[in-house]
Coordinates of C-alpha atoms and ligand atoms in Angstrom, one line a residue:
X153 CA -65.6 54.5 -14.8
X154 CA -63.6 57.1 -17.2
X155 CA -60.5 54.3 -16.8
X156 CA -63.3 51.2 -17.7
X157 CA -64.5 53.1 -20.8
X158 CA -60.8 54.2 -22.1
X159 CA -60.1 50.5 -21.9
X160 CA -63.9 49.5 -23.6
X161 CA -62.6 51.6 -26.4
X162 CA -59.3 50.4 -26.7
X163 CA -59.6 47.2 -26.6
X164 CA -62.7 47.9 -29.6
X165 CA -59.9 49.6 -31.4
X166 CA -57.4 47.1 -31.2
X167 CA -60.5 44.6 -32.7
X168 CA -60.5 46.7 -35.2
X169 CA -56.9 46.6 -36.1
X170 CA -57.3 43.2 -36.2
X171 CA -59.9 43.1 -38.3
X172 CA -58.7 45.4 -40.4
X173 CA -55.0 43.2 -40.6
X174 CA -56.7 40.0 -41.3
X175 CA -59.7 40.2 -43.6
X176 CA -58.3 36.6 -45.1
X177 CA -58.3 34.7 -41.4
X178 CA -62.2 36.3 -41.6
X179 CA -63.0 34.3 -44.5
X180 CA -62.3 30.8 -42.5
X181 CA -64.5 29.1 -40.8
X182 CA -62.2 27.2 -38.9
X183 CA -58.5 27.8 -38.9
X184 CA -55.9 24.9 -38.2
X185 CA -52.6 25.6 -36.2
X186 CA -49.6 24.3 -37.4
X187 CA -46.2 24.6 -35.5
X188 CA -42.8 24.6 -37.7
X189 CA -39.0 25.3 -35.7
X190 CA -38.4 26.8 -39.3
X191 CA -38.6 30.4 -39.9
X192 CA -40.2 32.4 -42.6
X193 CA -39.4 31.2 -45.9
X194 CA -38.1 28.1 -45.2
X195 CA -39.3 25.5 -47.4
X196 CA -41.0 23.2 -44.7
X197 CA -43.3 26.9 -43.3
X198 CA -43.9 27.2 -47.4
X199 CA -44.9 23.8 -48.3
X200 CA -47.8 24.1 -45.3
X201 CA -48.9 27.4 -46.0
X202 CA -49.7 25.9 -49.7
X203 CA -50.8 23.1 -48.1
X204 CA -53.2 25.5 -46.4
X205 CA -54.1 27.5 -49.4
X206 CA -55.1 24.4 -51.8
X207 CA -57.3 23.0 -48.4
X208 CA -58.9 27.1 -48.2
X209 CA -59.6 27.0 -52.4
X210 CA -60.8 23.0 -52.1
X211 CA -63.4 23.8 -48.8
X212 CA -64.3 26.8 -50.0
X213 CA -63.0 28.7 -47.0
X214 CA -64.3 25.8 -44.7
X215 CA -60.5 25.0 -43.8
X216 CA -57.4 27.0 -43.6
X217 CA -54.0 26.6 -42.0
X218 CA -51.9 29.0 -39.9
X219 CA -48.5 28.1 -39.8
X220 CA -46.7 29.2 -36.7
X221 CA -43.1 29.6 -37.7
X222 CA -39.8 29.7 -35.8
X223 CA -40.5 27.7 -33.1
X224 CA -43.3 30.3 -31.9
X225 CA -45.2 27.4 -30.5
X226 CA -41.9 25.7 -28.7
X227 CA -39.2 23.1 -29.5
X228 CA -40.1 20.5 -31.9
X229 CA -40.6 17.8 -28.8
X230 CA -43.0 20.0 -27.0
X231 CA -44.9 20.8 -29.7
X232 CA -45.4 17.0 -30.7
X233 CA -46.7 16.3 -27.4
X234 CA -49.1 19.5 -27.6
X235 CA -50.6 18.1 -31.3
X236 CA -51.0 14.8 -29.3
X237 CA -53.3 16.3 -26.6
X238 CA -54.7 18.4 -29.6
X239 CA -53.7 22.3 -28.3
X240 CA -51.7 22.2 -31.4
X241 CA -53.7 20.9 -34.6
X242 CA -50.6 20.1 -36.7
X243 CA -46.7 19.8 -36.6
X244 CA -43.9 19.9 -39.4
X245 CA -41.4 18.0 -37.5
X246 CA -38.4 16.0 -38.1
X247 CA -38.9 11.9 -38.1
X248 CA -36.0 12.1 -35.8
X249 CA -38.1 12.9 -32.5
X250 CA -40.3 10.4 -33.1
X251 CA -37.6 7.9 -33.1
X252 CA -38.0 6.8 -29.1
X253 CA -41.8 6.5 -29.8
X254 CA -42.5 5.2 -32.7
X255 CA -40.7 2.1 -34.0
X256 CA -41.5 2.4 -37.6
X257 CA -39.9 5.8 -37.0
X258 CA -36.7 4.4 -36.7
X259 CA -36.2 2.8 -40.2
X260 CA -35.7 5.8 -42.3
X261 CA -33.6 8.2 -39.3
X262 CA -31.1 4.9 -39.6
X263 CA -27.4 6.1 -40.9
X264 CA -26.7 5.4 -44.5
X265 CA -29.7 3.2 -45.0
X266 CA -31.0 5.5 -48.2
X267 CA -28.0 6.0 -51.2
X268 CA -29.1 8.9 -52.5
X269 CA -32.0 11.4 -52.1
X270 CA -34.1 10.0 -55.0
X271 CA -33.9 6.2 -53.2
X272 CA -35.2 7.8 -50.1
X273 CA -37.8 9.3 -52.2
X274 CA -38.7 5.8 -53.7
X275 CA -39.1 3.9 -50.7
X276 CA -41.1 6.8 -48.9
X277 CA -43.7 7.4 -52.0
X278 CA -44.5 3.7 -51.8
X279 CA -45.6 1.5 -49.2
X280 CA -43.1 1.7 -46.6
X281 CA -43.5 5.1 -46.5
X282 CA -47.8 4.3 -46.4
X283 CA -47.0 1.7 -43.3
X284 CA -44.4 4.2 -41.4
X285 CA -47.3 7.1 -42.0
X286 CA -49.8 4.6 -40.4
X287 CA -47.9 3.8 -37.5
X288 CA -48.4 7.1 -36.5
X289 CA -52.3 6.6 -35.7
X290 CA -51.5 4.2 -32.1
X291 CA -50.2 7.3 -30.8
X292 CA -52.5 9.9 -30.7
X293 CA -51.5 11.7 -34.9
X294 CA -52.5 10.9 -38.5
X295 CA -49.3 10.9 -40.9
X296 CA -49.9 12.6 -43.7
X297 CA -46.8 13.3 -45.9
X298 CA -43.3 13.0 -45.6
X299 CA -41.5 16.0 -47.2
X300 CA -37.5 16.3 -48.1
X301 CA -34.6 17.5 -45.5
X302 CA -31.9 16.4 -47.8
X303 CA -28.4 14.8 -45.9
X304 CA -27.1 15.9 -42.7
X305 CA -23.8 16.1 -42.2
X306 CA -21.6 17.5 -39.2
X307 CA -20.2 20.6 -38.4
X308 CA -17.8 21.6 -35.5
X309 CA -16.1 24.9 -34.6
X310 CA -12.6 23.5 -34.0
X311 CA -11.1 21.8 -36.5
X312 CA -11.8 20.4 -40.1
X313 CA -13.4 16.4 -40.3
X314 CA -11.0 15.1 -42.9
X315 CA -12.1 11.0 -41.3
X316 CA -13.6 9.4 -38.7
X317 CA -10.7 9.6 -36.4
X318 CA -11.0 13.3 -36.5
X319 CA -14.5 13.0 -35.0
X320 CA -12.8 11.2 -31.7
X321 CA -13.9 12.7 -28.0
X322 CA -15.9 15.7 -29.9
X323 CA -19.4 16.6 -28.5
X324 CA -21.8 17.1 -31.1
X325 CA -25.6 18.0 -30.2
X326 CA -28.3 15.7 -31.6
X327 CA -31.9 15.4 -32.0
X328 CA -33.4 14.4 -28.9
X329 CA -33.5 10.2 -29.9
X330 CA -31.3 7.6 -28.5
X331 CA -30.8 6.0 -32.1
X332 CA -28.8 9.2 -32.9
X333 CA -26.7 9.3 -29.5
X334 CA -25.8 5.8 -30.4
X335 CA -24.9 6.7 -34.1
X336 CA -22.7 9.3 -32.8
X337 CA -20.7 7.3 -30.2
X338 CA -20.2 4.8 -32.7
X339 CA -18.4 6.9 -34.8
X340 CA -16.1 7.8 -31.6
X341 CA -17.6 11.1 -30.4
X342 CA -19.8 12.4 -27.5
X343 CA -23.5 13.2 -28.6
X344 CA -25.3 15.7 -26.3
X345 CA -29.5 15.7 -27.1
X346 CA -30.8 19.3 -27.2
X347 CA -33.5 21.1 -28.7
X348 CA -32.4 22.8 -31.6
X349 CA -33.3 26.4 -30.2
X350 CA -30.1 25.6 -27.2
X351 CA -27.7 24.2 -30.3
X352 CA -26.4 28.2 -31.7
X353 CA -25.5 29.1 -28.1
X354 CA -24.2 25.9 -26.8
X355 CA -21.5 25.7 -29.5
X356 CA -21.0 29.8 -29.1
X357 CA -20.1 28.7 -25.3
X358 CA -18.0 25.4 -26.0
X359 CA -20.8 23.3 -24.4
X360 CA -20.7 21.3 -27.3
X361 CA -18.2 21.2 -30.4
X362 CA -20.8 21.0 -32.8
X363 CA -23.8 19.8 -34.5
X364 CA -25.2 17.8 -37.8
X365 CA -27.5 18.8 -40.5
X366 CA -28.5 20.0 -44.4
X367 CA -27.4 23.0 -45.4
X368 CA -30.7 25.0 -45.8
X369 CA -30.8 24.5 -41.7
X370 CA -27.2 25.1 -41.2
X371 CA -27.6 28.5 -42.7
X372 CA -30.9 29.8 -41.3
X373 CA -30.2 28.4 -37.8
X374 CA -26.5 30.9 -38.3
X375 CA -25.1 27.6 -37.0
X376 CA -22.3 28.5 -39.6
X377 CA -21.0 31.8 -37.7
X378 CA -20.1 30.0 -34.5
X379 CA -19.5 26.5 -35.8
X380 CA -17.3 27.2 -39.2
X381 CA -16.0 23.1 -40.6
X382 CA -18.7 21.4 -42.3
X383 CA -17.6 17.7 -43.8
X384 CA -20.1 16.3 -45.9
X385 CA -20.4 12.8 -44.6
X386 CA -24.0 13.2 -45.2
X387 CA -24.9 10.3 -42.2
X388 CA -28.6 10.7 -42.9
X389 CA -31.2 10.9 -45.3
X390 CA -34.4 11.3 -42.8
X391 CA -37.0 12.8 -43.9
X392 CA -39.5 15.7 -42.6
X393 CA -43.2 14.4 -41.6
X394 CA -46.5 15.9 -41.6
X395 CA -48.5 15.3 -38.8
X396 CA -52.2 16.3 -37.7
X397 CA -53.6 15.6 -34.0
X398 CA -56.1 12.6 -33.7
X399 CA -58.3 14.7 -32.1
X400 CA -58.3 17.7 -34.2
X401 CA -58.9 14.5 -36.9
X402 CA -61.6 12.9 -35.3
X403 CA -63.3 16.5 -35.2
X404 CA -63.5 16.8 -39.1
X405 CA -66.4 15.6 -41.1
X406 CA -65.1 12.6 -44.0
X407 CA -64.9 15.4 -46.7
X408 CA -63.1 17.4 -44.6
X409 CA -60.3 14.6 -43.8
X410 CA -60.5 13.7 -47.8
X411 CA -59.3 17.1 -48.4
X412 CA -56.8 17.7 -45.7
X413 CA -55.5 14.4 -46.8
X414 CA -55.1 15.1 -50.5
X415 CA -53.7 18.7 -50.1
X416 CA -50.9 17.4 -47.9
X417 CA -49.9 15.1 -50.9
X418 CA -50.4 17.5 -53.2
X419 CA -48.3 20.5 -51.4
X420 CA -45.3 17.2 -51.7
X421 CA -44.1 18.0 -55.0
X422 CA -43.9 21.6 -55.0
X423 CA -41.9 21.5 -51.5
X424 CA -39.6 19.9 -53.1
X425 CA -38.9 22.0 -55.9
X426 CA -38.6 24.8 -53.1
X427 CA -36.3 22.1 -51.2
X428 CA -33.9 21.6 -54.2
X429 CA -33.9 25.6 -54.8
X430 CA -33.5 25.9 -51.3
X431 CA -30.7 23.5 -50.6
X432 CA -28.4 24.9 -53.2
X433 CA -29.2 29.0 -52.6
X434 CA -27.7 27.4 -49.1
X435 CA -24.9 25.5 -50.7
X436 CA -23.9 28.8 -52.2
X437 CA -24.5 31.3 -49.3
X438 CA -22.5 29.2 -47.4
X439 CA -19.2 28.6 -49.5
X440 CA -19.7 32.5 -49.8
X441 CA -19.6 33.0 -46.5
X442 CA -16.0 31.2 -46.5
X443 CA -17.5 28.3 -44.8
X444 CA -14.6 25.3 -44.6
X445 CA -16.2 22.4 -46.1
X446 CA -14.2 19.2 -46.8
X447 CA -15.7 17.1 -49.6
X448 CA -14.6 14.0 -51.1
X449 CA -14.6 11.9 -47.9
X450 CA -14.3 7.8 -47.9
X451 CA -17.5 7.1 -46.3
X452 CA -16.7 3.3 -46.1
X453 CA -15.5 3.3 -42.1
X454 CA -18.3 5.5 -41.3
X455 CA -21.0 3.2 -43.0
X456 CA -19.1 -0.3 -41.3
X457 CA -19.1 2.1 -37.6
X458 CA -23.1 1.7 -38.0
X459 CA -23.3 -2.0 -37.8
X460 CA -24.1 -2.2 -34.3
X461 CA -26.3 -0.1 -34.3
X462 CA -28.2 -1.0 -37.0
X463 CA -27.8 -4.6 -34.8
X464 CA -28.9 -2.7 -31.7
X465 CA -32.4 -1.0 -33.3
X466 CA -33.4 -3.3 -36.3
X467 CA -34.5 -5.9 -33.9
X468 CA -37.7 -6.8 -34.6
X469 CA -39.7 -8.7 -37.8
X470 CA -41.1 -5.8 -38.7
X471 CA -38.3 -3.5 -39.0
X472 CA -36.0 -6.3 -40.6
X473 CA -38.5 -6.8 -43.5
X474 CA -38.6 -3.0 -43.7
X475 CA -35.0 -2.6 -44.1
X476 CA -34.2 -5.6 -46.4
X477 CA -37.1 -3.6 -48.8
X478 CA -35.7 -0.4 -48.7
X479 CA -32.4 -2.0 -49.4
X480 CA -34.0 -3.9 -52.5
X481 CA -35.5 -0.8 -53.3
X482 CA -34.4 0.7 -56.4
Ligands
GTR515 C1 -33.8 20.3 -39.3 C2 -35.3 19.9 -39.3 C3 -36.0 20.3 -38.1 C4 -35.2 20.0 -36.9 C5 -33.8 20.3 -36.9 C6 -33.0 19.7 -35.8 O1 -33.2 19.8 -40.5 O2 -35.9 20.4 -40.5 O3 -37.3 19.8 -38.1 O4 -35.4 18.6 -36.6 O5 -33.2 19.8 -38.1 O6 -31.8 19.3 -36.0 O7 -33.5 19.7 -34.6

């Protein structure tokens, strides 16, 4: 009896603590989970936590968003198939593992297919962006902004990329889609798909030789300590997608979905300032850090290595148009 009553009032004091923590999650009256890989201060975690706070200040505390950050909620595949079922109401993920399952998907995560940030920008604020967000809706999540990941380039722990022969019989990790295994076989390396979480350790260990992506991600992931050649090659532009679960959709009033939508565009331009601060505070930390990074590489083999695969996944009408737009795209 003594033992049930110590534990009645603990568990009334921990309440409290609670309570007393989070006066703001109070104000809420319903409180939307959103998983990120990225931790703290990352501009993807930022961009949805303003996201959150213009959708708190628009409802009138009817709608708020919790971002759970550094992968608290699993890697970026799990989680997509949680928001799916609905356990998770929103994901800031990668267009990459959507690649296997979504078509449409596949257009922007395709090697060298944007020239330069602000192209990618141009062809994703327009209507191809509008039709790839749509596609989203036959399985199960409502696209509702694209935000910036910059290029991704590789970066090994043995020896510096000077050309694409130097890339021959490496392993590098990639996202978990088959597009990207083929991308990097065709440049004459072994790809390996892993979660990101598995990438630090597996080059630490010599399971792989290394890995590809921007630089805010190769600095917070500490990628650089074990993996110390980066070659901008920069392979892809894909951008990051903003995704909420159909059901946690089909749950909201019409007001409600008017406002999710519209903060989610709005939070777009300000997570791109934080993107471009981001990227070259990262730049910096890394040259600082007495990173290797060869520069200046003739990208010309690299781009002509893609042709079959660009003849392997641009198969159908729909991603043909697509590509000759984006290509005619300003
Ligand atoms: C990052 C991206 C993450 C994740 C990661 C990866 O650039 O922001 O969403 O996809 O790359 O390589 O897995």
């Amino acid at each position: 009896m003594t033992h049930l009553k110590s534990l009645a009032a603990l568990l009334a004091s921990a309440a409290f603590a609670t309570v007393a923590l989070a006066p703001a999650a109070l104000a809420c009256e319903r409180t939307l989970r959103s998983s990120d890989t990225h931790p703290e201060g990352y501009p993807t975690v930022e961009a949805v936590q303003y996201m959150g706070k213009l959708l708190e200040e628009r409802t009138g505390g009817a709608l708020c968003i919790e971002v759970f950050h550094s992968a608290q909620l699993g890697e970026e595949k799990d989680t997509i198939e949680q928001t799916q079922f609905g356990v998770i109401d929103m994901n800031r993920v990668s267009l990459g593992p959507f690649n296997n399952m979504i078509p449409e998907t596949q257009v922007p995560s395709l090697p060298y297919i944007f020239r330069s940030v602000e192209h990618m920008h141009h062809v994703m604020d327009g209507p191809i962006g509008d039709e790839i967000l749509a596609a989203f809706a036959d399985h199960d999540l409502i696209g509702l902004a694209f935000y910036d990941a910059g290029a991704r380039s590789f970066y090994n722990s043995q020896h510096p990329i000077q050309a694409m022969s130097d890339l021959k019989g490496m392993k590098f990790r990639v996202m978990q889609s088959d597009l990207f295994v083929d991308m990097v076989d065709a440049l004459g390396a072994n790809a390996t798909p892993m979660p990101y979480g598995e990438v630090y350790s597996s080059i630490q260990t010599g399971v792989i030789d290394g890995a590809e992506n921007n630089w805010p991600s190769y600095d917070s992931s500490g990628h650089f300590e074990v993996a110390r050649h980066y070659t901008l090659d920069q392979h892809l532009i894909v951008p990051e997608v903003l995704v909420i679960s159909k059901k946690t959709w089909d749950g909201l009033s019409d007001e409600d979905r008017q406002a999710v939508r519209a903060a989610a565009k709005d939070s777009v331009p300000h997570m791109r300032e934080l993107w471009a601060a981001r990227e070259a505070e990262s730049e910096a930390k890394m040259r600082e850090a007495g990173v290797e990074i060869v520069t200046g590489i003739d990208k010309t083999p690299f781009i002509e290595a893609m042709v079959p695969v660009y003849e392997k996944y641009v198969t159908s009408d729909k991603l043909k148009d697509m590509v000759t737009r984006i290509q005619a795209t300003e």
